Coordinates of C-alpha atoms in Angstrom, one line a residue:
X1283 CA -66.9 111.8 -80.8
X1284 CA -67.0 107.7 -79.9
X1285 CA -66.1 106.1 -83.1
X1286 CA -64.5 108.5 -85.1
X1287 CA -60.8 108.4 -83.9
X1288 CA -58.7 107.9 -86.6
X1289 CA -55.9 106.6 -84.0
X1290 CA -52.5 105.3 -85.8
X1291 CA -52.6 102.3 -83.4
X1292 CA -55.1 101.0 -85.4
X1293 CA -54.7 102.5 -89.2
X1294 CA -51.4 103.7 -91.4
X1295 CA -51.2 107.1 -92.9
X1296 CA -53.4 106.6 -95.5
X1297 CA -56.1 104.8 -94.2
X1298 CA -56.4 107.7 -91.3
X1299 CA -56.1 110.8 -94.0
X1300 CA -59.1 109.0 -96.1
X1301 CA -60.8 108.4 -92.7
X1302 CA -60.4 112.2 -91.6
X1303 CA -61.5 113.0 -94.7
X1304 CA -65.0 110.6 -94.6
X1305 CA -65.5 112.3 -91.3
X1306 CA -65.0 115.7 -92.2
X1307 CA -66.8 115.2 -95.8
X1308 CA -69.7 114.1 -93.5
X1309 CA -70.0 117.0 -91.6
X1310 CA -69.9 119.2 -94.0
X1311 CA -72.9 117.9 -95.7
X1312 CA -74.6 117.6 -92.1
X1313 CA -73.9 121.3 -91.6
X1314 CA -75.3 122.0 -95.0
X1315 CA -78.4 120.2 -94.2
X1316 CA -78.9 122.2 -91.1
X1317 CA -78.0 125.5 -92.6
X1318 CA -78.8 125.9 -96.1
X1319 CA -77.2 129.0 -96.6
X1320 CA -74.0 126.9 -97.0
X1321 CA -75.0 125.2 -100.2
X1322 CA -73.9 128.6 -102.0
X1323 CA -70.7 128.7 -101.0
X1324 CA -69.3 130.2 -104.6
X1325 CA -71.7 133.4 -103.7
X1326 CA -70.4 133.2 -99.9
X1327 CA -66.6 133.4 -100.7
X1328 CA -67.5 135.9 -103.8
X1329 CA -69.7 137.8 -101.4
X1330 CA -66.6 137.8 -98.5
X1331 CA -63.8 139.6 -101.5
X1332 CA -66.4 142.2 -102.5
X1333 CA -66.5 143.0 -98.4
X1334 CA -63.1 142.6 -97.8
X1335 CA -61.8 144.8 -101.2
X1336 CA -64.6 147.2 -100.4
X1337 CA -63.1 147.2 -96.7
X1338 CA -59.6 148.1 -97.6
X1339 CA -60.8 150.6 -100.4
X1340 CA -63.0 152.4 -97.9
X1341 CA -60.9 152.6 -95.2
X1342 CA -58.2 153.6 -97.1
X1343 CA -60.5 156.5 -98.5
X1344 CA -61.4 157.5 -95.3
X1345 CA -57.7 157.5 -94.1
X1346 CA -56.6 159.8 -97.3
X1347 CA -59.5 162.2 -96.7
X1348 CA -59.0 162.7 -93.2
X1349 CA -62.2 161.0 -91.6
X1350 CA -59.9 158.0 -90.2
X1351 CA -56.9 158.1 -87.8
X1352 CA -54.3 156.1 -89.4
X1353 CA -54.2 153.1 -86.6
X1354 CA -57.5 152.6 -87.2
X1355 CA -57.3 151.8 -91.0
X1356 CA -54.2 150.2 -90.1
X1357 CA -56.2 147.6 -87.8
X1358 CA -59.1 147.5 -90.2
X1359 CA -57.1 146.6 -93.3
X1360 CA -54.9 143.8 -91.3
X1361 CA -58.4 142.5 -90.9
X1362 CA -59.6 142.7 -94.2
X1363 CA -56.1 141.3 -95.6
X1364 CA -56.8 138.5 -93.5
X1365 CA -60.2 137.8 -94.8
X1366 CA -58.8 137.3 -98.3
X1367 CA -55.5 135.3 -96.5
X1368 CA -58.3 132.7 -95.9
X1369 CA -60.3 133.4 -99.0
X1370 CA -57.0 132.9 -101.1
X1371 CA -56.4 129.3 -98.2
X1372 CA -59.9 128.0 -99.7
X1373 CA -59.1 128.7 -103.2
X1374 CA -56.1 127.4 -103.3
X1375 CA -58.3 124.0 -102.2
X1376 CA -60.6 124.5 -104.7
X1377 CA -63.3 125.1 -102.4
X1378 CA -64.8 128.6 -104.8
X1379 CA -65.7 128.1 -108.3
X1380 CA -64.6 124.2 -108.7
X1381 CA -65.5 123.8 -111.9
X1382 CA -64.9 127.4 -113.2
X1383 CA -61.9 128.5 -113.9
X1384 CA -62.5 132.4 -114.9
X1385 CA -64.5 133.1 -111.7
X1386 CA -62.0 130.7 -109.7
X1387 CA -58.9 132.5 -111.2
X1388 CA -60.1 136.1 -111.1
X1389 CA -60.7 135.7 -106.9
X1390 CA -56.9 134.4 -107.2
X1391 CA -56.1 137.6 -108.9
X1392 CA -57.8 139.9 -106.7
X1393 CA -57.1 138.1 -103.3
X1394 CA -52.9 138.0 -104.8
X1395 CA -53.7 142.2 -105.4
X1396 CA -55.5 143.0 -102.2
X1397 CA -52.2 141.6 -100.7
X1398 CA -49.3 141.8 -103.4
X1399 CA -46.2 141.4 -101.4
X1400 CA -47.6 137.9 -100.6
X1401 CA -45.9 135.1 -103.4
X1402 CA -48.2 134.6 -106.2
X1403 CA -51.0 132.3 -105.5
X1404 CA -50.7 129.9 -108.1
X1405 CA -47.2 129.3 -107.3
X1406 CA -48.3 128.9 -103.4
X1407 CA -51.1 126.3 -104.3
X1408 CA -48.4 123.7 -105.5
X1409 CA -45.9 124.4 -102.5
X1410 CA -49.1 124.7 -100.2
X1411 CA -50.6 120.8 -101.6
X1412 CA -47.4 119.4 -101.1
X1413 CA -47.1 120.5 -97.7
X1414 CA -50.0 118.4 -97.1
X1415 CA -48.5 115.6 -98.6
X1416 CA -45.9 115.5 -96.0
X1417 CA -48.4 113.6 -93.3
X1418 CA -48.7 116.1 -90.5
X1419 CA -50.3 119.8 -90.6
X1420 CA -48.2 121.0 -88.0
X1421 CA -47.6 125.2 -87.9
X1422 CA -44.0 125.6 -87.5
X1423 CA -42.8 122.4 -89.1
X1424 CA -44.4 122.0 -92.1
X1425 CA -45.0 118.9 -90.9
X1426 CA -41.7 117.7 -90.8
X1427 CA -40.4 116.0 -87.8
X1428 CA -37.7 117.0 -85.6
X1429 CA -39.2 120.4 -83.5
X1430 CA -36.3 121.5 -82.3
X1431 CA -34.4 121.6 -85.2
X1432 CA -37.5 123.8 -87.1
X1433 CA -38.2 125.8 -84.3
X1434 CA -34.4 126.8 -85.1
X1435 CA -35.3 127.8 -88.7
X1436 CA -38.0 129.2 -88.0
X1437 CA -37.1 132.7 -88.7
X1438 CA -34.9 131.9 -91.3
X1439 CA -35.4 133.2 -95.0
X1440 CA -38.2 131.0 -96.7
X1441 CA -35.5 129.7 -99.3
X1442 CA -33.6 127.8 -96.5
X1443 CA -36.4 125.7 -96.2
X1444 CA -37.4 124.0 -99.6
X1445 CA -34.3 123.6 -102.1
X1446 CA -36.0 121.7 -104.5
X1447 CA -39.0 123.8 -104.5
X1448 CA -36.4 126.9 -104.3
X1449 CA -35.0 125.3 -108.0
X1450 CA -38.7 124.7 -109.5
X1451 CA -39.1 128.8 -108.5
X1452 CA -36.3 129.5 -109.6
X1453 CA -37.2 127.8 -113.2
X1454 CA -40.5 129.1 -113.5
X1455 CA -39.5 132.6 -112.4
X1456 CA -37.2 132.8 -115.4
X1457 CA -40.1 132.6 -117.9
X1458 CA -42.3 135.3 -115.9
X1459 CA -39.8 138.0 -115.3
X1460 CA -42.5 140.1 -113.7
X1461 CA -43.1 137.6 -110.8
X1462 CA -39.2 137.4 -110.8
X1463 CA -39.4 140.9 -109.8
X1464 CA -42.1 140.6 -107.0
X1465 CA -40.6 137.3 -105.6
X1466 CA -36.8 139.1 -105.7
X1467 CA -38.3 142.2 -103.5
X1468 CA -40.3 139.7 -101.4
X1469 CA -38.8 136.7 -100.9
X1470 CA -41.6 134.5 -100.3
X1471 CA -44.3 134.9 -98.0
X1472 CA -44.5 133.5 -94.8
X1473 CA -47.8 133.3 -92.8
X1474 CA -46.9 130.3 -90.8
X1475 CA -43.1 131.3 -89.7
X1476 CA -41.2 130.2 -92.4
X1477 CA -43.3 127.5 -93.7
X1478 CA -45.4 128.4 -97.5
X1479 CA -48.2 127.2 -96.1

């Protein structure tokens, strides 16, 4: 890949986050060119929920009626939940149904219900975007410095890590009782190890 470092020798933060992004942008129409399937990506990721809900329903079928053992619908719904964990990953970047919001908010709906001990997705797209605000996309850090002392959170309760966002939940959650509820039984989701990522 000769010429397309984005080294931070030779460019600040934001000159190599727009550079990453050229790149990337470029390869994605590249990949589109050589595989035109990719160009209908709204039908794709619609196309991935209806096999992933019908996955879960089916197996869990299966399971009630006898025809599955249990670990097997066990392993096959982790699966299928983590089909719509990267369904729900895309959405929340906008990358289903841009520039339509019924479509784009009933995926959000149904990926949130195929997995609804996870925190509401809406809420997660705002702490998920400013994650990436913080420079690196770094697992266990949220791309905040200092390793050692996250590896040391780590397994902490999510509200340790973000008081401020803790306060905006905290606000919004008073208005919306019922995702009050879910967030109280819950306490976040964590797919990352203590990161809302």
């Amino acid at each position: 890949m000769d010429g397309i470092s984005a080294s931070p020798r030779r460019l600040n933060a934001a000159q190599r986050s727009a550079h990453i992004r050229e790149v990337v942008l470029a390869k994605g129409v590249e990949l589109r060119q050589r595989y035109p399937i990719l160009n209908h990506q709204d039908a794709l990721g619609a196309g991935i929920l209806a096999f992933a809900l019908s996955g879960m329903i089916g197996s869990a079928a299966l399971y009630i009626t006898g025809y599955m053992a249990w670990w097997v619908c066990l392993l096959l719904n982790a699966f299928f939940a983590s089909l719509t964990h990267e369904l729900e990953h895309d959405l929340i970047h906008s990358m289903y149904f841009r520039k339509q919001r019924v479509p784009h908010n009933l995926m959000m709906g149904l990926v949130w219900m195929a997995r609804p001990s996870t925190i509401n997705p809406w809420i997660r797209r705002h702490l998920h975007l400013n994650h990436h605000k913080g420079g690196e996309n770094s697992g266990a850090n949220c791309g905040r410095g200092a390793r050692l002392k996250a590896l040391s959170r780590a397994n902490q309760g999510q509200w340790n890590y973000f008081p401020v966002v803790e306060k905006r939940l905290r606000q919004y959650l008073l208005h919306n009782p019922v995702n009050g509820v879910v967030m109280a039984v819950t306490k976040g989701y964590s797919a990352h190890q203590g990161c809302w990522a």
